[in-house]
Short mmCIF file of C-alpha atoms in Angstrom, two decimals:
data_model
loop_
_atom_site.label_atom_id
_atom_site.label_comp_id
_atom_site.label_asym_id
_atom_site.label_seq_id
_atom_site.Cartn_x
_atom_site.Cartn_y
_atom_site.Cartn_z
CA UNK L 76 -40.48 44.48 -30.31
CA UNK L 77 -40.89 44.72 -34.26
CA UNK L 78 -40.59 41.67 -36.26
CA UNK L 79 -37.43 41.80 -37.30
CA UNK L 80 -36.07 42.88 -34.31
CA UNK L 81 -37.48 39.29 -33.14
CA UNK L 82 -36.39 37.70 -36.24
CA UNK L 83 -32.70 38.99 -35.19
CA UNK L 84 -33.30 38.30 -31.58
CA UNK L 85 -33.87 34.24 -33.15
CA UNK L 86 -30.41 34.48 -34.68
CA UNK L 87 -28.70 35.91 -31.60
CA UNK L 88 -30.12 33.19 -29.71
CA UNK L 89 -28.83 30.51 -32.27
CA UNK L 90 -25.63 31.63 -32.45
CA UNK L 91 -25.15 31.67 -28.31
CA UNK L 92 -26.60 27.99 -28.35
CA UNK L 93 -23.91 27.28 -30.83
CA UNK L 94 -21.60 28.73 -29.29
CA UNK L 95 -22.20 27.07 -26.04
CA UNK L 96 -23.01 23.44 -27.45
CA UNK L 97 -19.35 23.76 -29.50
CA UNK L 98 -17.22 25.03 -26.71
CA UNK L 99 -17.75 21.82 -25.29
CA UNK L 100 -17.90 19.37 -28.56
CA UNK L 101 -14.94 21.52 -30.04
CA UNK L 102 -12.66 21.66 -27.21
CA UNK L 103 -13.53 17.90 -26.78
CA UNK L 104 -12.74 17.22 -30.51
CA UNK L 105 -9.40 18.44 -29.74
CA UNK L 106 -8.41 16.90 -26.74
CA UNK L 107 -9.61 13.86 -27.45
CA UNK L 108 -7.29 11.83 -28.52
CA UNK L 109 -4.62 12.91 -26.29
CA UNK L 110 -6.67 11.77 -23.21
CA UNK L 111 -7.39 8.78 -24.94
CA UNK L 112 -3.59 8.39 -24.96
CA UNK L 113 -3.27 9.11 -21.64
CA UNK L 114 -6.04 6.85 -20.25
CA UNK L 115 -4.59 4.31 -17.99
CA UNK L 116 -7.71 1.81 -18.63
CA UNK L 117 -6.69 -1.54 -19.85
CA UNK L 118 -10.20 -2.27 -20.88
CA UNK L 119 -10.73 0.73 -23.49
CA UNK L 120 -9.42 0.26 -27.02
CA UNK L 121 -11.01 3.19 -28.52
CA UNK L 122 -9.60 5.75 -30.60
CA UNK L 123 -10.33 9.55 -31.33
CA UNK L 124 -9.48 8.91 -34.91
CA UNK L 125 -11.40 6.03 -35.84
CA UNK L 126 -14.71 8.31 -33.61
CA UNK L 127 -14.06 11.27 -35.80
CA UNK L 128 -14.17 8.88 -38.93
CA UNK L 129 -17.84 7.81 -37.51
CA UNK L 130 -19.42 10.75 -36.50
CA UNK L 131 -18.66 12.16 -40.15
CA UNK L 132 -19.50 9.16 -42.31
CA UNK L 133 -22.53 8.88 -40.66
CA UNK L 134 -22.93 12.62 -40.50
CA UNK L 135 -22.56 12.66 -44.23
CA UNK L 136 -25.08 10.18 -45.10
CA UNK L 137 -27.83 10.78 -42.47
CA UNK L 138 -27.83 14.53 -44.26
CA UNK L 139 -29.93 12.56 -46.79
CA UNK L 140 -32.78 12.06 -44.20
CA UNK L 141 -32.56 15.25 -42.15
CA UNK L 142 -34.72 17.34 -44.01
CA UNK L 143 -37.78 14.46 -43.37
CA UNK L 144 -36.92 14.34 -39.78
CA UNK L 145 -37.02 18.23 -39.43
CA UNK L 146 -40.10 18.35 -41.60
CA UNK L 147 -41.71 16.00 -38.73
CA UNK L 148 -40.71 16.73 -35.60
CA UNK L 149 -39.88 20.72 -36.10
CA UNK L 150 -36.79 22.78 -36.34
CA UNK L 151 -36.73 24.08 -32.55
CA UNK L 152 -37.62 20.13 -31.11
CA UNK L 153 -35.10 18.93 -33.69
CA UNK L 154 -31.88 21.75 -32.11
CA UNK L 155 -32.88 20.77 -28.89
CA UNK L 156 -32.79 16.73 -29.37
CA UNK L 157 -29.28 17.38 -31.02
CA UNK L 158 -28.18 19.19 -28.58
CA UNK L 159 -28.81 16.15 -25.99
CA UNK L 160 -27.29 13.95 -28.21
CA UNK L 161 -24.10 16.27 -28.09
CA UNK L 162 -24.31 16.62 -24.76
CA UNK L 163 -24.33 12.55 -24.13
CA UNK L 164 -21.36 12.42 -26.16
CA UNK L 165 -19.14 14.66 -24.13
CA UNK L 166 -20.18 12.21 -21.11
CA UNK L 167 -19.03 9.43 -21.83
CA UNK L 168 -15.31 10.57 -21.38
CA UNK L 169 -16.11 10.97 -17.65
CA UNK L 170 -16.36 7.30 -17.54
CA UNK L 171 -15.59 5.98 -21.11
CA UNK L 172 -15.93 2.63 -22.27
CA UNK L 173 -14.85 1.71 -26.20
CA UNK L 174 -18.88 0.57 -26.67
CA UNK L 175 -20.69 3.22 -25.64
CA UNK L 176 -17.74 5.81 -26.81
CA UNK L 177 -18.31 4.21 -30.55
CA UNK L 178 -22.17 3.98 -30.04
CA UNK L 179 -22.34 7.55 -29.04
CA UNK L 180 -20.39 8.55 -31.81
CA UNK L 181 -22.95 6.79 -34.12
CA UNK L 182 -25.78 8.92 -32.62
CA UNK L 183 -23.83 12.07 -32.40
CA UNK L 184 -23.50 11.43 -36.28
CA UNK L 185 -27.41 10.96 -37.08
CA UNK L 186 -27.77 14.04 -34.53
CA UNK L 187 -25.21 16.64 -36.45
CA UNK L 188 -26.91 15.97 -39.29
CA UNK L 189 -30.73 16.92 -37.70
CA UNK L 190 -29.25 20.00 -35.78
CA UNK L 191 -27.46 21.21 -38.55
CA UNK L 192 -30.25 21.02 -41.04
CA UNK L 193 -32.73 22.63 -38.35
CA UNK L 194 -30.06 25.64 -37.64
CA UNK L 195 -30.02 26.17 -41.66
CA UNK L 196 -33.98 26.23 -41.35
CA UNK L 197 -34.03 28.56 -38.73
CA UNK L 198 -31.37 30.88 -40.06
CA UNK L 199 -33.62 31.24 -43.33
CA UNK L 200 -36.76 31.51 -41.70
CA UNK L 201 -35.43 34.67 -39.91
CA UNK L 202 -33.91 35.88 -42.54
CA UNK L 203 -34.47 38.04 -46.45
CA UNK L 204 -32.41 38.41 -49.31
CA UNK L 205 -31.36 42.12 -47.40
CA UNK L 206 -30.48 40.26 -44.01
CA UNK L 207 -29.17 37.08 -44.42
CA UNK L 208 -25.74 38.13 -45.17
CA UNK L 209 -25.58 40.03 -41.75
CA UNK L 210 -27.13 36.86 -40.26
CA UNK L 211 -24.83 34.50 -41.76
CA UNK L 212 -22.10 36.91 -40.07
CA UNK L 213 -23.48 37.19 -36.49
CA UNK L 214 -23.65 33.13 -36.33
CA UNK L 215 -20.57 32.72 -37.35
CA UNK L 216 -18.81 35.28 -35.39
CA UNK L 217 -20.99 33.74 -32.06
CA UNK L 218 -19.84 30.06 -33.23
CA UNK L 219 -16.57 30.75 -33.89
CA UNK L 220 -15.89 31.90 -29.90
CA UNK L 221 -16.56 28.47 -28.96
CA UNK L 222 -12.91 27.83 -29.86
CA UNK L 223 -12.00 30.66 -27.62
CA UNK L 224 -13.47 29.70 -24.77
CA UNK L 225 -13.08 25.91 -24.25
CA UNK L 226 -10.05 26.06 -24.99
CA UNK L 227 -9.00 29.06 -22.53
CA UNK L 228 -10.24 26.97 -19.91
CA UNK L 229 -8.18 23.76 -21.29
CA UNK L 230 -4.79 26.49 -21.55
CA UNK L 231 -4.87 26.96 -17.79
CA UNK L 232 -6.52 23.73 -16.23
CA UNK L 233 -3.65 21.92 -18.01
CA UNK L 234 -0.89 24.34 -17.72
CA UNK L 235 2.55 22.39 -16.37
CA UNK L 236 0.80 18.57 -16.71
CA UNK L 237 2.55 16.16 -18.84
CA UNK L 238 -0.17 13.67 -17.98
CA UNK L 239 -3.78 13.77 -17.89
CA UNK L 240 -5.30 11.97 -14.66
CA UNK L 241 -8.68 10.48 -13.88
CA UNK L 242 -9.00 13.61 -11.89
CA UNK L 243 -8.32 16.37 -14.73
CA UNK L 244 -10.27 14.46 -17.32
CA UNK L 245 -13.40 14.09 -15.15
CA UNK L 246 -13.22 17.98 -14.07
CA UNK L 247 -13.09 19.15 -17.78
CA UNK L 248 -15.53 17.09 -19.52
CA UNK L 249 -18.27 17.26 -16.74
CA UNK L 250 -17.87 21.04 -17.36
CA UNK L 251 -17.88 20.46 -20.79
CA UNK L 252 -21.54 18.69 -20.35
CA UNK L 253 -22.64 20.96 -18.37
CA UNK L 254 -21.99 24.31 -20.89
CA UNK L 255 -22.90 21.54 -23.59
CA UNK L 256 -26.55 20.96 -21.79
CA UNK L 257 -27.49 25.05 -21.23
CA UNK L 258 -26.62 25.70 -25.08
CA UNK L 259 -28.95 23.35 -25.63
CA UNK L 260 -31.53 24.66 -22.95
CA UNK L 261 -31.05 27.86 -24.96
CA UNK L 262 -32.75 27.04 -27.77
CA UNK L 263 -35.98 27.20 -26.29
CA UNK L 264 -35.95 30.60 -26.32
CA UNK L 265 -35.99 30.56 -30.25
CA UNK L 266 -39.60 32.42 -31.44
CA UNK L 267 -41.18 30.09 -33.32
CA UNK L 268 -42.27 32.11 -37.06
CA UNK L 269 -46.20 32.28 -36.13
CA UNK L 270 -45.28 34.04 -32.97
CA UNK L 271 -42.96 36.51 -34.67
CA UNK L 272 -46.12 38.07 -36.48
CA UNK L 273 -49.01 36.39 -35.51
CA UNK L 274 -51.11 35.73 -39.36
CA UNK L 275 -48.56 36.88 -41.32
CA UNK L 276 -48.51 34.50 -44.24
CA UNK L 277 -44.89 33.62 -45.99
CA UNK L 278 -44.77 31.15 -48.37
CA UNK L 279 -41.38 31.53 -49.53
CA UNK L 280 -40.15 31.57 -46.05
CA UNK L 281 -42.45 28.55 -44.76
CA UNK L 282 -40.66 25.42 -43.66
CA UNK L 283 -42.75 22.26 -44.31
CA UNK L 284 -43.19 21.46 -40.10
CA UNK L 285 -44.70 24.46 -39.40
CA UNK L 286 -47.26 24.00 -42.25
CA UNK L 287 -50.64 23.88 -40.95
CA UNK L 288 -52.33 22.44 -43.78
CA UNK L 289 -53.70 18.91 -43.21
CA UNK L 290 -51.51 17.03 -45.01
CA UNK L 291 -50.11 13.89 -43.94
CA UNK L 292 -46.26 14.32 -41.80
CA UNK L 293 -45.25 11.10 -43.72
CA UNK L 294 -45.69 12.78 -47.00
CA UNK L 295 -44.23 15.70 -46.35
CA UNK L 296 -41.36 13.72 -44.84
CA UNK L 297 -41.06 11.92 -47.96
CA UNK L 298 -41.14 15.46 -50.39
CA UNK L 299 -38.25 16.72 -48.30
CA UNK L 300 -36.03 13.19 -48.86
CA UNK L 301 -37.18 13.47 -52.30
CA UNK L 302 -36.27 17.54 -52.49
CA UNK L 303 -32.50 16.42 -50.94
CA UNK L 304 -32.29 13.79 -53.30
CA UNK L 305 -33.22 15.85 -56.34
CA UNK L 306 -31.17 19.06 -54.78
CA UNK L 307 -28.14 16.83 -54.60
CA UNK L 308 -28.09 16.00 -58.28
CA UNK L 309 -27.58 19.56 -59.52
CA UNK L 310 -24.69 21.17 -61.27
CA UNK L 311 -24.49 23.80 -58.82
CA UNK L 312 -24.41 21.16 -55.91
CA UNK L 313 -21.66 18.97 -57.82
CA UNK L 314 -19.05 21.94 -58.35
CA UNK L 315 -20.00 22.87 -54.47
CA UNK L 316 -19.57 19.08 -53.41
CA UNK L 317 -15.90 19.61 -54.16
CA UNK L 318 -14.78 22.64 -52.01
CA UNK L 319 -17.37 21.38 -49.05
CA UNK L 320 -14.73 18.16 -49.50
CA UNK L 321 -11.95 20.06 -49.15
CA UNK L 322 -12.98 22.05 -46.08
CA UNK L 323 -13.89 18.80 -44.62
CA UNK L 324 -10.29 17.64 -44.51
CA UNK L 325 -9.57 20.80 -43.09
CA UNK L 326 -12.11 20.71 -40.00
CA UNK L 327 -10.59 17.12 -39.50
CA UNK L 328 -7.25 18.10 -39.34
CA UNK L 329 -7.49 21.07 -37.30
CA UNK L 330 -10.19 20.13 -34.85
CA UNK L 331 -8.50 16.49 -33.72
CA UNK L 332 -5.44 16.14 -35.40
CA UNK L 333 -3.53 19.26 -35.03
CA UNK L 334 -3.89 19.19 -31.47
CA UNK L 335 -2.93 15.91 -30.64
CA UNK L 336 0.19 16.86 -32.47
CA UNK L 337 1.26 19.70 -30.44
CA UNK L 338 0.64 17.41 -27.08
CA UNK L 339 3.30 14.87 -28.27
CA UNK L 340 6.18 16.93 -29.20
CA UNK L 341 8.31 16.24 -25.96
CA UNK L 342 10.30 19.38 -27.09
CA UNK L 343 7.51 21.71 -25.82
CA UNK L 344 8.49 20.43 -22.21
CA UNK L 345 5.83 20.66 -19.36
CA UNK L 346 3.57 23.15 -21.46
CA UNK L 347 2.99 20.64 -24.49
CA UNK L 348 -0.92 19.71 -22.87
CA UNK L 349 -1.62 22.98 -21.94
CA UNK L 350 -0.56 24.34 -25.87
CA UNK L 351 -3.34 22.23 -26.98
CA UNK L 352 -5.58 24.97 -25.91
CA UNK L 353 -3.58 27.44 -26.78
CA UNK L 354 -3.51 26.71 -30.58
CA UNK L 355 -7.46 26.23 -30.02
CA UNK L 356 -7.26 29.85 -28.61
CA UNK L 357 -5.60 30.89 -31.65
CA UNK L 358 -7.45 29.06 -34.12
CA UNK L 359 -10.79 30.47 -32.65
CA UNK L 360 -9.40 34.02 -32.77
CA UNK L 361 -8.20 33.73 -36.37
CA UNK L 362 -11.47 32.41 -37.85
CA UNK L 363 -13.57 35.25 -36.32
CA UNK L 364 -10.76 37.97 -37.58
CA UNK L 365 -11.28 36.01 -41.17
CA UNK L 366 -14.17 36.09 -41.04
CA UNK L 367 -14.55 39.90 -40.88
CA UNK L 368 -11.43 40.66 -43.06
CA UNK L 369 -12.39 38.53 -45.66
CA UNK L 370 -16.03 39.64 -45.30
CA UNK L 371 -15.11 43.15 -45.76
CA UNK L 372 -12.52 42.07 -48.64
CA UNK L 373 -15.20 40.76 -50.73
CA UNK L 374 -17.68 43.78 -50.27
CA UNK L 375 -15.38 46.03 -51.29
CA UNK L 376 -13.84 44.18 -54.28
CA UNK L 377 -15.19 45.00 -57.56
CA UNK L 378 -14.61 41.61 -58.47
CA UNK L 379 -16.81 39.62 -56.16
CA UNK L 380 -15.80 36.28 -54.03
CA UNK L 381 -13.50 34.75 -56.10
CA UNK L 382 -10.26 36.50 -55.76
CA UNK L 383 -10.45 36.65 -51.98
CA UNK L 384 -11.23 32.53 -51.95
CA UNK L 385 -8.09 32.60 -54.36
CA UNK L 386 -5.85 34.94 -51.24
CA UNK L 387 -7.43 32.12 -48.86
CA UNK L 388 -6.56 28.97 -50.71
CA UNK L 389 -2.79 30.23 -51.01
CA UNK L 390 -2.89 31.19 -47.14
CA UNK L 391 -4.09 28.30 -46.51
CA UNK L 392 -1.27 26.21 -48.40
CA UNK L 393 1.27 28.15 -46.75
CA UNK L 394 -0.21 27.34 -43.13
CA UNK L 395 -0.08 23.74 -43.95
CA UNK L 396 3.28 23.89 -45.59
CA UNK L 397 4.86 25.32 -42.22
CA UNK L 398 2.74 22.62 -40.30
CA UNK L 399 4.32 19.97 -42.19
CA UNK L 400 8.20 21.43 -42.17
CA UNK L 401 7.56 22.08 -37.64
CA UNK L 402 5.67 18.68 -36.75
CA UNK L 403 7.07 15.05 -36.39
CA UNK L 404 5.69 12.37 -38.59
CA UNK L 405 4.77 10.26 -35.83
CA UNK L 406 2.89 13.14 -33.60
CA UNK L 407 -0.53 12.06 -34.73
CA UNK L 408 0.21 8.82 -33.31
CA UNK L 409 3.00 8.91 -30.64
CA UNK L 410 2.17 7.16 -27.34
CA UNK L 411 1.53 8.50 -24.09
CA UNK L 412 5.44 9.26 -23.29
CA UNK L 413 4.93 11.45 -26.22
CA UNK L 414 7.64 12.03 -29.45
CA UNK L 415 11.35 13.23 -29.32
CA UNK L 416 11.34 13.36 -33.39
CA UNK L 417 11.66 16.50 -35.07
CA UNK L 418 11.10 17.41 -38.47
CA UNK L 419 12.52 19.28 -41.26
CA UNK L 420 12.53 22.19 -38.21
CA UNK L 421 12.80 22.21 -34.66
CA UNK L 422 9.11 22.97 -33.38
CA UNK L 423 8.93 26.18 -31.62
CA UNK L 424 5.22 27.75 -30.35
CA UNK L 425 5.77 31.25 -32.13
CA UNK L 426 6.07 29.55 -35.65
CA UNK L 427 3.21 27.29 -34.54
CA UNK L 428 0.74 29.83 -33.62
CA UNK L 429 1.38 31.45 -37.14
CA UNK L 430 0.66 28.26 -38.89
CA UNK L 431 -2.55 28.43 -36.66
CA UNK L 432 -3.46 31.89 -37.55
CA UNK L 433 -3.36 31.18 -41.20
CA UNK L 434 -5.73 28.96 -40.51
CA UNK L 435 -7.98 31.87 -40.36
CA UNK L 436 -8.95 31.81 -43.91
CA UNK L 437 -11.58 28.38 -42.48
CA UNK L 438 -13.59 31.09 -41.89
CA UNK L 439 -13.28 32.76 -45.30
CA UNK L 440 -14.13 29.32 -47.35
CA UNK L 441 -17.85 28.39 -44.59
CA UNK L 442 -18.70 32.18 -44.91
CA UNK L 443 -17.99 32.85 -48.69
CA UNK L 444 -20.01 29.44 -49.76
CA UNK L 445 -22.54 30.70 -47.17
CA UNK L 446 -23.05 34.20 -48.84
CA UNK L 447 -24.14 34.87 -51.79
CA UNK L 448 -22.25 37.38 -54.28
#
């Protein structure tokens, strides 16, 4: 096998442990909340919300440290460490209790951060200024079925329930661990560079674990935090800081709000649970079709990037508009015997599902900001 075909090989096997790791924290991130709603527990008080809110603060500022931890304990050691951290999380909703629901959501937080900055790593490593656009595109694509297949499985194992038992809660998250735990198995099939070509030297391509010069991990731990710092502070970084916000609120909203929403409406009868996967379904599909459509868009537009992130912010506006005129204000929050509100419109799945597949254009703002012009 040539080198690049192992340098692709690397990416394949990336995207697959993606993919496998976020069927299972995906799906979970959407369901969430609603079997938090339904738990019959006196003794838990937690709340998917206030979790989300966690693992994203904490997300957000352990970014500054990542880099350091990478540059110490490696990029393939790091995935793999992240992925049992992901893993743990998924667990505790077999049995949950509000302490170690909110702890785990503390480490999950810390651990996004690591596995995230080690799949960037990798994805560069195996990649040139000829490749990385394709490479961008096959991880995404790969991630992106996560929300296909969790959520299939959610569609069906919940089809006709207007509660969620012990039983059904315990059967989908310890399958949920389980396809967590293998994605996360999978990275250990990841070539690490030396063995790719064996004395091939690449500087620009080096990351600073794999250095095997003799200086001190500590130091180069503390050039990477410095790096981040210094990275974080530039004009290019600032203007970016504002879209990455944006897309932010998006991911919240459609990974753990959205979904709770469609669970309460009471108007969806029997099939309100089981449409919780069913908009996942849809949501998974649209950002992999975006993701190509908008990827073809741009290469063929003489005008670059911008006017198709311009098509995707008004898509996106639209989506949310129809959202807001089909969903009850109290959905987010309704208790376990659900809402019988309605909005400006009378919810109905069809409209639903093309709010959902607006939200396509998720995939258009990660892969434009990923690619460069």
């Amino acid at each position: 096998m040539s080198p690049e075909s192992k340098k692709l090989f690397n990416i394949i096997i990336l995207g697959v442990s993606f993919m496998f790791i976020f069927t299972a924290f995906q799906t979970c991130g959407n369901i969430a909340q609603t079997v938090i709603t339904n738990l019959n527990s006196t003794d838990f008080h937690g709340s998917g919300y206030t979790s989300m809110s966690i693992i994203y603060g904490v997300f957000s500022a352990s970014n500054l440290l990542s880099p350091s931890v990478v540059a110490i304990v490696k990029p393939q050691l790091s995935m793999v460490v992240g992925g049992v951290f992901y893993s743990l999380y998924i667990a505790v909703f077999i049995q949950p209790t509000t302490w170690t629901f909110y702890t785990a959501s503390v480490f999950i937080g810390i651990a996004a951060a690591v596995l995230w900055t080690a799949q960037g790593n990798c994805l560069t490593v195996n990649s040139d200024e000829n490749t990385i656009g394709r490479n961008s595109g096959v991880f995404w694509a790969l991630l992106q079925s996560s929300l296909f297949f969790g959520n299939l499985y959610v569609y069906f194992a919940w089809q006709g329930k207007t509660h969620i038992s012990e039983s059904d809660r315990r059967t989908v998250f310890i399958a949920l661990t389980v396809i967590s735990l293998v994605g996360t198995v999978l990275f250990f099939l990841i070539r690490k560079q030396e063995d790719i070509k064996a004395g091939e030297e690449n500087p620009a391509n080096e990351i600073p674990g794999d250095s095997s010069s003799a200086q001190n991990k500590m130091t180069r731990a503390l050039a990477a935090f410095k790096k981040s710092i210094k990275l974080s502070f530039t004009q290019e970084m600032m203007l970016l800081s504002v879209t990455t916000a944006y897309t932010g609120l998006e991911l919240t909203f459609f990974s753990g709000v959205y979904g709770t929403c469609i669970g309460a409406v009471n108007r969806f009868g029997s099939e309100a649970k089981s449409l919780i996967g069913l908009s996942g379904i849809f949501i998974g599909v649209g950002e992999i079709l975006g993701g190509g459509i908008f990827g073809l868009l741009s290469k063929k537009s003489r005008f670059g990037r911008n006017p198709v992130v311009m098509l995707g912010i008004v898509v996106h506006f639209l989506a949310f508009y129809l959202i807001f005129l089909n969903m009850p204000n109290d959905a987010p929050i309704a208790p376990m015997e659900g809402t019988d509100d309605t909005a400006y419109m009378i919810p109905r799945f069809c409209e639903l599902t093309m709010c959902v597949y607006q939200l396509l254009v998720s995939a258009l703002w990660v892969l434009r900001l990923q690619v460069p012009k």
